[in-house]
Amino acid sequence: MENNSGAKFSSNFGFIMAAVGSAVGLGNIWGFPYKMGSTGGFVFIVIYLILMVTVGFAVMLGEFAIGRSTGRAPVGAYSSLPKKWTFLGFMGVAAGILILSFYAVIGGWVMKYMVAFFQEMIGMGGFGDASSADYFVGFITSNVEPIFWVGLFMILTALIVMAGIDKGIERFSKFMMPALFVIILVIIVRSLTLEGAFKGVEFMFSPDFSVVEELGWFNIASTALAQMFFSLSLGMGAMITYGSYLDKKENLEKNAIIVPVLDTMVALLAGLAVMPAVFALGFEPTQGPGLMFIVLRDVFLGMPAGTIIGFVFFVLVFFAAITSAISLLEVAASYLIDSKKMERKKAVLIMLVVIFVLGNIPIALSQGLLSNIRIPCPIGKVVDYGSFQGMLTVDLLDFFDWMGEYVFMTLGSCLMSIYIGWIWGPENVIKEVESNGNTFKLKGYWTFCIKWLAPPITFILFLSASGILGLFGIA
Ligand code: TRP
């Protein structure tokens, strides 16, 4: 059975950069710092790392193996294995559509900030006189601009995906990812040399457990788990799709280690770029989702050469966001290409229109015109709401985020680990990893993680992250 018209990555470096490009995104640069900021810094980081080396590594390797052994996108992959869990593939496609619906809206906001900083830089005063918060709220609640920016963001994403695997995704990521690393390092140096910056470093790396009393282990751990899956693009088949394009001679184990390590490095580096500046300039780390847009604008504008640094920073966030959006759209489109035998350009176009009309436009308007559309939802998201709040009604942006990140991805990863560990079976993964004479050094450890750690941990934390446990008064 041939996959997605037989497309392949042309090198392992290209594959790693594409997978890292998928993983590194708004989740790392916008999400990680604010979630860490709201959950005590150090404690969140430690739990995050533990979950990554156990559950994250296990699921990542499993996804690569499913993808490469079947050579198919998620829906096709599950339906071509002996035990068909095709619904898991469909859950992945649905999750991709849900996530891209809100992800691209925030990507659009990033583009707007990039342009505003550029205007500041060349003396055109992009931000005007409004305060940081007024400017941000004024922009996201307006009726035309957010739609324009999300439209532009989606069109750029679609053009790259249309160009295909080696010409589009690989070539773009190979250049963008290393550039991103360099730019982040420059900003860290700037941030760390501000007076009082060290408090931010302490916040991240010195133990302080008082936050546990306030929020509880459950809330912090489930936030960390959802963040880890989201950040590594796990649980919905993005890595199955990329694995299906990988050559048989490459070592999957090595790749399943490199990708999470690089992703986590970027998240920690983003934390190091943001937190010291937040402390040095006297802001609160617990700002929530506005941290990047509201606090950082003042951080940049208040420091020497700030307009240039601000511009460069938002260019970087934009790169990161678009390489991730590419992978989300690729999952959705490759379902049509692989299972419906549709031509690539047409498949991408159809998904673009569907997501833009049904997802992006309503969500872009959800902060203003459509802010009175509220949907009941058991919010377990500690970072946005302080702690478990019971049933709340939320706007469309929060609802899609909750569905995509806190329900579909955590449940998807849980079911996937059960499937890999108990249904398809670790032996098949081992066979795939060891094919072509490759070694699998962590075989025993990986098998233990996928069978005994991942299913129970993800199941309990899914119940907590989705808010289900909270409804029963447990967490
Ligand atoms: N990992 C990306 C980020 O951190 C988001 C993302 C891209 C994603 N592709 C995905 C999340 C697939 C889940 C599934 O921003």
Tab-separated table of C-alpha atoms and ligand atoms in Angstrom:
chain	number	residue	atom	x	y	z
A	1	MET	CA	0.000	0.000	0.000
A	2	GLU	CA	1.522	3.275	-1.052
A	3	ASN	CA	1.120	6.362	1.083
A	4	ASN	CA	0.273	9.906	0.217
A	5	SER	CA	1.385	9.558	-3.382
A	6	GLY	CA	4.740	8.204	-2.269
A	7	ALA	CA	6.115	11.522	-1.066
A	8	LYS	CA	9.182	11.329	1.183
A	9	PHE	CA	11.451	13.569	3.137
A	10	SER	CA	14.704	13.930	1.276
A	11	SER	CA	16.896	13.717	4.380
A	12	ASN	CA	16.692	12.823	8.049
A	13	PHE	CA	17.726	16.362	8.936
A	14	GLY	CA	14.777	17.622	6.915
A	15	PHE	CA	12.486	15.234	8.752
A	16	ILE	CA	13.748	16.311	12.158
A	17	MET	CA	13.357	19.955	11.256
A	18	ALA	CA	9.811	19.355	9.989
A	19	ALA	CA	8.860	17.387	13.108
A	20	VAL	CA	10.498	20.001	15.321
A	21	GLY	CA	8.756	22.646	13.248
A	22	SER	CA	5.439	20.997	14.023
A	23	ALA	CA	6.251	20.671	17.688
A	24	VAL	CA	7.743	24.101	18.287
A	25	GLY	CA	5.027	26.691	18.034
A	26	LEU	CA	2.731	28.986	19.942
A	27	GLY	CA	2.572	26.203	22.510
A	28	ASN	CA	6.228	26.721	23.385
A	29	ILE	CA	6.624	30.445	23.091
A	30	TRP	CA	3.219	31.756	24.091
A	31	GLY	CA	1.741	28.834	26.049
A	32	PHE	CA	4.646	27.440	28.047
A	33	PRO	CA	5.783	30.686	29.700
A	34	TYR	CA	2.299	31.781	30.743
A	35	LYS	CA	1.251	28.353	31.993
A	36	MET	CA	4.492	27.963	33.881
A	37	GLY	CA	4.032	31.502	35.206
A	38	SER	CA	0.594	30.657	36.557
A	39	THR	CA	1.609	27.380	38.167
A	40	GLY	CA	4.635	28.306	40.197
A	41	GLY	CA	7.424	27.934	37.654
A	42	PHE	CA	9.677	25.266	39.078
A	43	VAL	CA	6.989	22.733	40.062
A	44	PHE	CA	5.360	22.914	36.648
A	45	ILE	CA	8.689	22.450	34.894
A	46	VAL	CA	9.621	19.378	36.941
A	47	ILE	CA	6.254	17.675	36.357
A	48	TYR	CA	6.425	18.582	32.693
A	49	LEU	CA	9.855	16.995	32.309
A	50	ILE	CA	8.838	13.806	34.110
A	51	LEU	CA	5.783	13.419	31.886
A	52	MET	CA	7.838	14.094	28.799
A	53	VAL	CA	10.493	11.423	29.355
A	54	THR	CA	7.863	8.802	30.202
A	55	VAL	CA	4.558	9.375	28.431
A	56	GLY	CA	5.705	11.860	25.789
A	57	PHE	CA	8.632	9.795	24.566
A	58	ALA	CA	6.533	6.610	24.547
A	59	VAL	CA	3.679	8.046	22.489
A	60	MET	CA	5.996	9.892	20.106
A	61	LEU	CA	7.898	6.744	19.196
A	62	GLY	CA	4.626	4.843	18.838
A	63	GLU	CA	3.265	7.446	16.425
A	64	PHE	CA	6.402	7.397	14.303
A	65	ALA	CA	6.256	3.605	14.145
A	66	ILE	CA	2.570	3.448	13.158
A	67	GLY	CA	3.183	6.051	10.478
A	68	ARG	CA	6.228	4.464	8.974
A	69	SER	CA	5.087	0.867	9.103
A	70	THR	CA	1.765	1.603	7.403
A	71	GLY	CA	3.019	4.448	5.239
A	72	ARG	CA	-0.351	6.101	5.671
A	73	ALA	CA	-1.941	9.168	7.247
A	74	PRO	CA	-3.819	8.509	10.556
A	75	VAL	CA	-7.204	7.373	9.198
A	76	GLY	CA	-5.627	5.152	6.573
A	77	ALA	CA	-2.998	3.948	9.044
A	78	TYR	CA	-5.455	2.687	11.651
A	79	SER	CA	-7.680	1.118	9.012
A	80	SER	CA	-4.810	-0.801	7.438
A	81	LEU	CA	-3.554	-2.351	10.689
A	82	PRO	CA	-4.919	-5.778	11.721
A	83	LYS	CA	-7.051	-4.332	14.527
A	84	LYS	CA	-8.846	-1.358	13.044
A	85	TRP	CA	-9.270	1.598	15.370
A	86	THR	CA	-10.170	3.867	12.483
A	87	PHE	CA	-12.180	6.156	14.784
A	88	LEU	CA	-8.894	7.216	16.403
A	89	GLY	CA	-7.728	8.466	13.034
A	90	PHE	CA	-10.936	10.430	12.607
A	91	MET	CA	-10.537	11.833	16.112
A	92	GLY	CA	-7.128	13.070	15.015
A	93	VAL	CA	-8.478	14.757	11.904
A	94	ALA	CA	-11.212	16.377	14.005
A	95	ALA	CA	-8.667	17.529	16.579
A	96	GLY	CA	-6.509	19.039	13.846
A	97	ILE	CA	-9.454	21.006	12.483
A	98	LEU	CA	-10.507	22.172	15.955
A	99	ILE	CA	-6.999	23.235	16.922
A	100	LEU	CA	-6.231	25.013	13.669
A	101	SER	CA	-9.512	26.894	14.022
A	102	PHE	CA	-8.245	28.823	17.044
A	103	TYR	CA	-4.511	28.404	16.494
A	104	ALA	CA	-4.580	30.399	13.274
A	105	VAL	CA	-6.525	33.194	14.968
A	106	ILE	CA	-3.720	33.623	17.482
A	107	GLY	CA	-1.232	33.269	14.611
A	108	GLY	CA	-3.033	36.212	13.013
A	109	TRP	CA	-2.678	38.284	16.187
A	110	VAL	CA	1.034	37.517	16.108
A	111	MET	CA	1.290	38.804	12.533
A	112	LYS	CA	-0.500	41.974	13.549
A	113	TYR	CA	2.023	42.536	16.358
A	114	MET	CA	4.894	41.782	14.040
A	115	VAL	CA	3.727	44.485	11.661
A	116	ALA	CA	3.000	46.953	14.472
A	117	PHE	CA	6.522	46.508	15.847
A	118	PHE	CA	7.916	46.951	12.374
A	119	GLN	CA	6.057	50.249	12.084
A	120	GLU	CA	7.372	51.321	15.486
A	121	MET	CA	10.854	50.403	14.386
A	122	ILE	CA	10.786	52.603	11.312
A	123	GLY	CA	9.195	55.443	13.262
A	124	MET	CA	5.619	55.081	12.053
A	125	GLY	CA	4.303	54.536	15.591
A	126	GLY	CA	2.498	51.240	15.064
A	127	PHE	CA	0.969	51.079	18.522
A	128	GLY	CA	-0.223	54.678	18.882
A	129	ASP	CA	-0.872	56.027	22.377
A	130	ALA	CA	-3.120	53.325	23.780
A	131	SER	CA	-1.925	51.364	26.791
A	132	SER	CA	-0.781	47.822	26.208
A	133	ALA	CA	-3.995	46.274	27.463
A	134	ASP	CA	-6.255	48.768	25.680
A	135	TYR	CA	-4.410	48.232	22.430
A	136	PHE	CA	-4.627	44.454	22.666
A	137	VAL	CA	-8.286	44.361	23.667
A	138	GLY	CA	-9.172	47.025	21.104
A	139	PHE	CA	-7.586	44.947	18.380
A	140	ILE	CA	-8.972	41.527	19.264
A	141	THR	CA	-12.502	42.860	19.764
A	142	SER	CA	-12.653	44.679	16.428
A	143	ASN	CA	-14.672	43.170	13.600
A	144	VAL	CA	-12.537	43.334	10.510
A	145	GLU	CA	-8.836	43.239	11.341
A	146	PRO	CA	-8.666	39.901	13.160
A	147	ILE	CA	-10.416	38.256	10.193
A	148	PHE	CA	-7.996	39.823	7.763
A	149	TRP	CA	-4.970	38.555	9.695
A	150	VAL	CA	-6.271	35.051	10.264
A	151	GLY	CA	-7.125	34.879	6.558
A	152	LEU	CA	-3.622	35.874	5.582
A	153	PHE	CA	-2.111	33.428	8.047
A	154	MET	CA	-4.221	30.580	6.659
A	155	ILE	CA	-3.446	31.389	3.037
A	156	LEU	CA	0.301	31.347	3.711
A	157	THR	CA	-0.043	28.044	5.562
A	158	ALA	CA	-2.075	26.523	2.736
A	159	LEU	CA	0.417	27.609	0.079
A	160	ILE	CA	3.257	25.819	1.862
A	161	VAL	CA	1.213	22.661	2.402
A	162	MET	CA	0.156	22.692	-1.257
A	163	ALA	CA	3.786	22.721	-2.288
A	164	GLY	CA	4.042	19.290	-0.695
A	165	ILE	CA	6.420	17.477	1.582
A	166	ASP	CA	9.916	17.978	0.273
A	167	LYS	CA	9.408	21.206	-1.637
A	168	GLY	CA	7.219	22.954	0.903
A	169	ILE	CA	7.262	21.641	4.426
A	170	GLU	CA	10.809	20.331	4.496
A	171	ARG	CA	12.518	23.185	2.732
A	172	PHE	CA	10.695	25.808	4.785
A	173	SER	CA	11.368	24.138	8.152
A	174	LYS	CA	15.016	23.437	7.428
A	175	PHE	CA	15.634	27.132	7.225
A	176	MET	CA	13.169	28.455	9.799
A	177	MET	CA	14.001	26.211	12.741
A	178	PRO	CA	17.704	26.977	13.032
A	179	ALA	CA	16.966	30.686	12.529
A	180	LEU	CA	14.541	30.560	15.400
A	181	PHE	CA	17.105	29.096	17.757
A	182	VAL	CA	19.553	31.877	17.052
A	183	ILE	CA	17.004	34.654	17.486
A	184	ILE	CA	15.814	33.253	20.821
A	185	LEU	CA	19.372	33.193	22.138
A	186	VAL	CA	19.810	36.860	21.277
A	187	ILE	CA	16.658	37.769	23.175
A	188	ILE	CA	17.742	35.741	26.206
A	189	VAL	CA	20.998	37.648	26.417
A	190	ARG	CA	19.070	40.896	26.285
A	191	SER	CA	16.562	39.735	28.858
A	192	LEU	CA	19.130	38.357	31.306
A	193	THR	CA	21.173	41.530	31.309
A	194	LEU	CA	18.248	43.630	32.551
A	195	GLU	CA	18.521	44.683	36.163
A	196	GLY	CA	16.613	42.332	38.468
A	197	ALA	CA	16.368	39.667	35.805
A	198	PHE	CA	17.717	36.997	38.084
A	199	LYS	CA	14.423	36.696	39.970
A	200	GLY	CA	12.941	35.260	36.811
A	201	VAL	CA	15.634	32.614	36.640
A	202	GLU	CA	15.038	31.751	40.276
A	203	PHE	CA	11.333	31.462	39.649
A	204	MET	CA	12.027	28.799	37.044
A	205	PHE	CA	14.798	26.837	38.698
A	206	SER	CA	14.583	27.057	42.471
A	207	PRO	CA	12.112	24.857	44.349
A	208	ASP	CA	9.100	26.555	45.887
A	209	PHE	CA	6.151	24.324	46.677
A	210	SER	CA	3.711	26.882	48.019
A	211	VAL	CA	1.845	26.806	44.713
A	212	VAL	CA	0.906	23.166	45.338
A	213	GLU	CA	-1.145	24.127	48.376
A	214	GLU	CA	-2.952	26.693	46.351
A	215	LEU	CA	-3.673	24.757	43.174
A	216	GLY	CA	-3.151	21.099	44.095
A	217	TRP	CA	-1.017	18.495	42.358
A	218	PHE	CA	-3.856	17.378	40.110
A	219	ASN	CA	-4.448	20.769	38.551
A	220	ILE	CA	-0.783	21.421	37.953
A	221	ALA	CA	-0.093	17.936	36.589
A	222	SER	CA	-3.050	17.915	34.208
A	223	THR	CA	-2.123	21.364	32.935
A	224	ALA	CA	1.424	20.121	32.384
A	225	LEU	CA	0.214	16.985	30.605
A	226	ALA	CA	-2.092	18.826	28.206
A	227	GLN	CA	0.668	21.338	27.557
A	228	MET	CA	3.170	18.542	26.897
A	229	PHE	CA	0.948	16.779	24.358
A	230	PHE	CA	0.042	20.043	22.700
A	231	SER	CA	3.622	21.182	22.568
A	232	LEU	CA	4.879	17.891	21.123
A	233	SER	CA	1.953	17.690	18.654
A	234	LEU	CA	1.047	14.269	20.087
A	235	GLY	CA	-2.129	12.273	20.307
A	236	MET	CA	-3.816	13.208	17.077
A	237	GLY	CA	-1.625	11.657	14.446
A	238	ALA	CA	0.511	14.570	13.299
A	239	MET	CA	3.592	12.459	13.996
A	240	ILE	CA	1.952	9.434	12.317
A	241	THR	CA	1.659	11.523	9.179
A	242	TYR	CA	5.259	12.693	9.361
A	243	GLY	CA	6.458	9.166	10.184
A	244	SER	CA	4.738	7.926	7.050
A	245	TYR	CA	7.013	10.133	4.966
A	246	LEU	CA	10.201	8.877	6.619
A	247	ASP	CA	12.626	6.549	4.940
A	248	LYS	CA	12.950	2.978	6.264
A	249	LYS	CA	16.633	3.290	6.941
A	250	GLU	CA	16.289	6.056	9.545
A	251	ASN	CA	16.462	5.346	13.266
A	252	LEU	CA	13.071	6.058	14.863
A	253	GLU	CA	14.348	5.824	18.427
A	254	LYS	CA	16.916	8.512	17.843
A	255	ASN	CA	14.309	10.771	16.261
A	256	ALA	CA	11.832	10.187	19.095
A	257	ILE	CA	14.491	11.472	21.492
A	258	ILE	CA	15.816	14.390	19.464
A	259	VAL	CA	12.417	15.913	18.685
A	260	PRO	CA	11.133	16.126	22.312
A	261	VAL	CA	14.537	17.319	23.546
A	262	LEU	CA	14.678	20.154	21.019
A	263	ASP	CA	11.050	21.067	21.653
A	264	THR	CA	11.579	21.219	25.398
A	265	MET	CA	14.730	23.239	24.948
A	266	VAL	CA	12.825	25.842	22.967
A	267	ALA	CA	10.089	25.978	25.611
A	268	LEU	CA	12.642	26.450	28.399
A	269	LEU	CA	14.539	29.003	26.342
A	270	ALA	CA	11.287	30.871	25.660
A	271	GLY	CA	10.729	30.850	29.410
A	272	LEU	CA	14.214	32.248	29.911
A	273	ALA	CA	13.533	34.938	27.347
A	274	VAL	CA	10.242	35.982	28.903
A	275	MET	CA	10.407	35.433	32.684
A	276	PRO	CA	13.518	37.443	33.571
A	277	ALA	CA	12.125	40.413	31.654
A	278	VAL	CA	8.749	40.076	33.336
A	279	PHE	CA	10.387	40.187	36.779
A	280	ALA	CA	12.936	42.831	35.905
A	281	LEU	CA	10.233	45.219	34.771
A	282	GLY	CA	7.933	44.498	37.682
A	283	PHE	CA	5.139	42.562	35.987
A	284	GLU	CA	3.267	39.601	37.428
A	285	PRO	CA	4.109	36.157	36.013
A	286	THR	CA	0.490	35.049	36.503
A	287	GLN	CA	-0.939	37.185	33.694
A	288	GLY	CA	-2.444	34.288	31.737
A	289	PRO	CA	-2.828	34.157	27.941
A	290	GLY	CA	-2.291	37.906	27.584
A	291	LEU	CA	1.270	37.576	28.949
A	292	MET	CA	2.934	37.614	25.570
A	293	PHE	CA	0.804	40.284	23.950
A	294	ILE	CA	0.192	42.674	26.816
A	295	VAL	CA	3.195	42.351	29.091
A	296	LEU	CA	5.828	41.772	26.459
A	297	ARG	CA	4.809	44.779	24.445
A	298	ASP	CA	5.667	47.007	27.378
A	299	VAL	CA	8.732	44.949	28.128
A	300	PHE	CA	10.063	45.591	24.636
A	301	LEU	CA	9.012	49.193	24.311
A	302	GLY	CA	10.548	49.951	27.706
A	303	MET	CA	14.026	48.782	26.855
A	304	PRO	CA	16.853	50.026	24.702
A	305	ALA	CA	16.571	48.882	21.074
A	306	GLY	CA	13.223	47.430	22.134
A	307	THR	CA	11.364	48.033	18.884
A	308	ILE	CA	13.915	46.015	16.942
A	309	ILE	CA	13.983	43.241	19.532
A	310	GLY	CA	10.194	43.248	19.648
A	311	PHE	CA	9.959	42.995	15.889
A	312	VAL	CA	12.481	40.166	15.734
A	313	PHE	CA	10.685	38.379	18.549
A	314	PHE	CA	7.332	38.444	16.795
A	315	VAL	CA	8.902	37.343	13.526
A	316	LEU	CA	10.219	34.363	15.451
A	317	VAL	CA	6.866	33.575	16.993
A	318	PHE	CA	5.308	33.854	13.559
A	319	PHE	CA	7.810	31.330	12.092
A	320	ALA	CA	7.126	28.961	14.930
A	321	ALA	CA	3.360	29.317	14.569
A	322	ILE	CA	3.284	28.763	10.836
A	323	THR	CA	5.432	25.620	10.838
A	324	SER	CA	3.000	24.196	13.405
A	325	ALA	CA	-0.059	25.291	11.460
A	326	ILE	CA	1.433	23.502	8.469
A	327	SER	CA	1.385	20.207	10.359
A	328	LEU	CA	-2.171	20.723	11.537
A	329	LEU	CA	-3.377	21.416	8.021
A	330	GLU	CA	-1.277	18.541	6.700
A	331	VAL	CA	-3.088	16.071	8.993
A	332	ALA	CA	-6.489	17.289	7.808
A	333	ALA	CA	-5.525	17.453	4.137
A	334	SER	CA	-3.627	14.167	4.074
A	335	TYR	CA	-6.818	12.403	5.138
A	336	LEU	CA	-8.409	13.541	1.860
A	337	ILE	CA	-5.239	12.800	-0.116
A	338	ASP	CA	-4.595	9.392	1.407
A	339	SER	CA	-8.077	8.000	2.024
A	340	LYS	CA	-10.128	9.833	-0.591
A	341	LYS	CA	-7.392	9.802	-3.227
A	342	MET	CA	-7.816	13.490	-3.778
A	343	GLU	CA	-5.224	15.610	-5.474
A	344	ARG	CA	-3.060	17.543	-2.952
A	345	LYS	CA	-3.939	21.069	-4.068
A	346	LYS	CA	-7.636	20.373	-4.099
A	347	ALA	CA	-7.539	18.670	-0.696
A	348	VAL	CA	-5.732	21.618	0.879
A	349	LEU	CA	-8.130	24.089	-0.700
A	350	ILE	CA	-11.193	22.266	0.597
A	351	MET	CA	-9.794	22.109	4.143
A	352	LEU	CA	-8.752	25.745	3.968
A	353	VAL	CA	-12.263	26.880	3.075
A	354	VAL	CA	-13.977	24.646	5.635
A	355	ILE	CA	-11.702	25.677	8.500
A	356	PHE	CA	-11.728	29.343	7.583
A	357	VAL	CA	-15.499	29.651	7.286
A	358	LEU	CA	-16.595	27.373	10.121
A	359	GLY	CA	-13.687	27.886	12.524
A	360	ASN	CA	-11.490	30.898	11.930
A	361	ILE	CA	-14.128	33.549	11.194
A	362	PRO	CA	-16.430	32.828	14.138
A	363	ILE	CA	-13.480	32.487	16.491
A	364	ALA	CA	-11.819	35.666	15.237
A	365	LEU	CA	-15.099	37.435	16.015
A	366	SER	CA	-15.583	35.685	19.352
A	367	GLN	CA	-13.857	38.437	21.304
A	368	GLY	CA	-16.064	41.196	19.896
A	369	LEU	CA	-19.128	40.850	17.693
A	370	LEU	CA	-19.833	37.254	18.695
A	371	SER	CA	-18.734	37.518	22.317
A	372	ASN	CA	-22.293	36.853	23.450
A	373	ILE	CA	-22.207	33.355	21.991
A	374	ARG	CA	-21.339	31.322	25.091
A	375	ILE	CA	-21.094	27.589	25.409
A	376	PRO	CA	-21.387	25.636	28.661
A	377	CYS	CA	-18.213	23.770	29.449
A	378	PRO	CA	-16.662	22.206	32.576
A	379	ILE	CA	-13.514	24.226	32.752
A	380	GLY	CA	-10.622	22.388	34.316
A	381	LYS	CA	-8.036	24.736	32.910
A	382	VAL	CA	-6.250	25.962	35.942
A	383	VAL	CA	-4.240	28.625	34.185
A	384	ASP	CA	-7.085	30.568	32.654
A	385	TYR	CA	-9.501	30.325	35.520
A	386	GLY	CA	-7.342	30.131	38.641
A	387	SER	CA	-8.615	26.723	39.659
A	388	PHE	CA	-11.483	24.434	38.854
A	389	GLN	CA	-14.610	26.517	38.441
A	390	GLY	CA	-17.382	24.005	37.741
A	391	MET	CA	-19.661	24.560	34.775
A	392	LEU	CA	-18.980	27.892	33.119
A	393	THR	CA	-20.103	29.378	29.871
A	394	VAL	CA	-17.164	30.305	27.678
A	395	ASP	CA	-16.638	32.062	24.365
A	396	LEU	CA	-15.907	30.235	21.121
A	397	LEU	CA	-12.128	30.652	21.383
A	398	ASP	CA	-11.965	29.074	24.825
A	399	PHE	CA	-14.407	26.381	23.788
A	400	PHE	CA	-12.367	25.269	20.764
A	401	ASP	CA	-9.175	25.406	22.815
A	402	TRP	CA	-10.773	23.276	25.544
A	403	MET	CA	-12.159	20.734	23.060
A	404	GLY	CA	-8.973	20.484	21.032
A	405	GLU	CA	-6.275	20.673	23.672
A	406	TYR	CA	-7.873	19.455	26.878
A	407	VAL	CA	-10.319	16.849	25.577
A	408	PHE	CA	-9.318	15.505	22.153
A	409	MET	CA	-5.573	15.514	22.650
A	410	THR	CA	-5.449	14.061	26.151
A	411	LEU	CA	-8.109	11.449	25.358
A	412	GLY	CA	-6.525	10.789	21.967
A	413	SER	CA	-3.125	10.166	23.544
A	414	CYS	CA	-4.678	7.903	26.157
A	415	LEU	CA	-6.469	5.764	23.570
A	416	MET	CA	-3.409	5.778	21.370
A	417	SER	CA	-1.177	4.472	24.155
A	418	ILE	CA	-3.699	1.707	24.886
A	419	TYR	CA	-3.786	0.861	21.201
A	420	ILE	CA	-0.009	0.781	20.828
A	421	GLY	CA	0.729	-0.939	24.141
A	422	TRP	CA	-2.076	-3.493	24.207
A	423	ILE	CA	-3.831	-3.833	20.849
A	424	TRP	CA	-1.302	-3.400	18.075
A	425	GLY	CA	1.372	-4.478	20.524
A	426	PRO	CA	4.870	-3.279	21.422
A	427	GLU	CA	6.412	-6.136	19.402
A	428	ASN	CA	5.287	-4.490	16.186
A	429	VAL	CA	6.787	-1.173	17.180
A	430	ILE	CA	10.029	-2.899	18.129
A	431	LYS	CA	10.079	-4.687	14.786
A	432	GLU	CA	9.562	-1.408	12.955
A	433	VAL	CA	12.264	0.397	14.926
A	434	GLU	CA	14.740	-2.440	14.440
A	435	SER	CA	14.068	-2.840	10.737
A	436	ASN	CA	17.006	-2.238	8.445
A	437	GLY	CA	19.431	-3.225	11.182
A	438	ASN	CA	18.717	-0.233	13.429
A	439	THR	CA	19.211	-0.611	17.179
A	440	PHE	CA	16.581	0.032	19.849
A	441	LYS	CA	18.511	0.580	23.051
A	442	LEU	CA	15.630	1.672	25.280
A	443	LYS	CA	13.378	-1.196	24.193
A	444	GLY	CA	12.600	-2.438	27.706
A	445	TYR	CA	12.083	1.031	29.132
A	446	TRP	CA	9.877	2.077	26.233
A	447	THR	CA	7.720	-1.052	26.501
A	448	PHE	CA	7.208	-0.429	30.217
A	449	CYS	CA	6.219	3.202	29.581
A	450	ILE	CA	3.743	2.506	26.801
A	451	LYS	CA	2.045	-0.402	28.597
A	452	TRP	CA	2.090	0.525	32.265
A	453	LEU	CA	2.696	4.248	32.600
A	454	ALA	CA	1.080	6.022	29.672
A	455	PRO	CA	-2.450	4.540	29.768
A	456	PRO	CA	-3.245	5.122	33.466
A	457	ILE	CA	-1.456	8.471	33.728
A	458	THR	CA	-3.095	9.893	30.618
A	459	PHE	CA	-6.494	8.537	31.606
A	460	ILE	CA	-6.501	10.139	35.044
A	461	LEU	CA	-5.102	13.393	33.762
A	462	PHE	CA	-7.608	13.422	30.878
A	463	LEU	CA	-10.406	13.202	33.452
A	464	SER	CA	-8.852	16.081	35.338
A	465	ALA	CA	-7.854	18.281	32.389
A	466	SER	CA	-11.252	17.999	30.717
A	467	GLY	CA	-12.987	19.029	33.938
A	468	ILE	CA	-14.841	15.734	34.344
A	469	LEU	CA	-13.222	14.938	37.720
A	470	GLY	CA	-13.957	18.457	38.860
A	471	LEU	CA	-17.656	17.998	38.181
A	472	PHE	CA	-17.588	15.225	40.740
A	473	GLY	CA	-15.784	17.440	43.187
A	474	ILE	CA	-12.543	15.471	43.011
A	475	ALA	CA	-10.008	17.770	41.379
B	1	TRP	N1	2.889	21.733	18.829
B	1	TRP	C1	2.413	22.978	18.353
B	1	TRP	C2	2.733	24.062	19.362
B	1	TRP	O1	3.363	23.808	20.342
B	1	TRP	C3	0.962	22.969	18.035
B	1	TRP	C4	0.628	21.841	17.131
B	1	TRP	C5	1.041	21.653	15.891
B	1	TRP	C6	-0.110	20.744	17.422
B	1	TRP	N2	0.587	20.499	15.386
B	1	TRP	C7	-0.122	19.912	16.293
B	1	TRP	C8	-0.759	20.383	18.540
B	1	TRP	C9	-0.755	18.738	16.296
B	1	TRP	C10	-1.399	19.191	18.529
B	1	TRP	C11	-1.391	18.365	17.421
B	1	TRP	O2	2.363	25.176	19.198
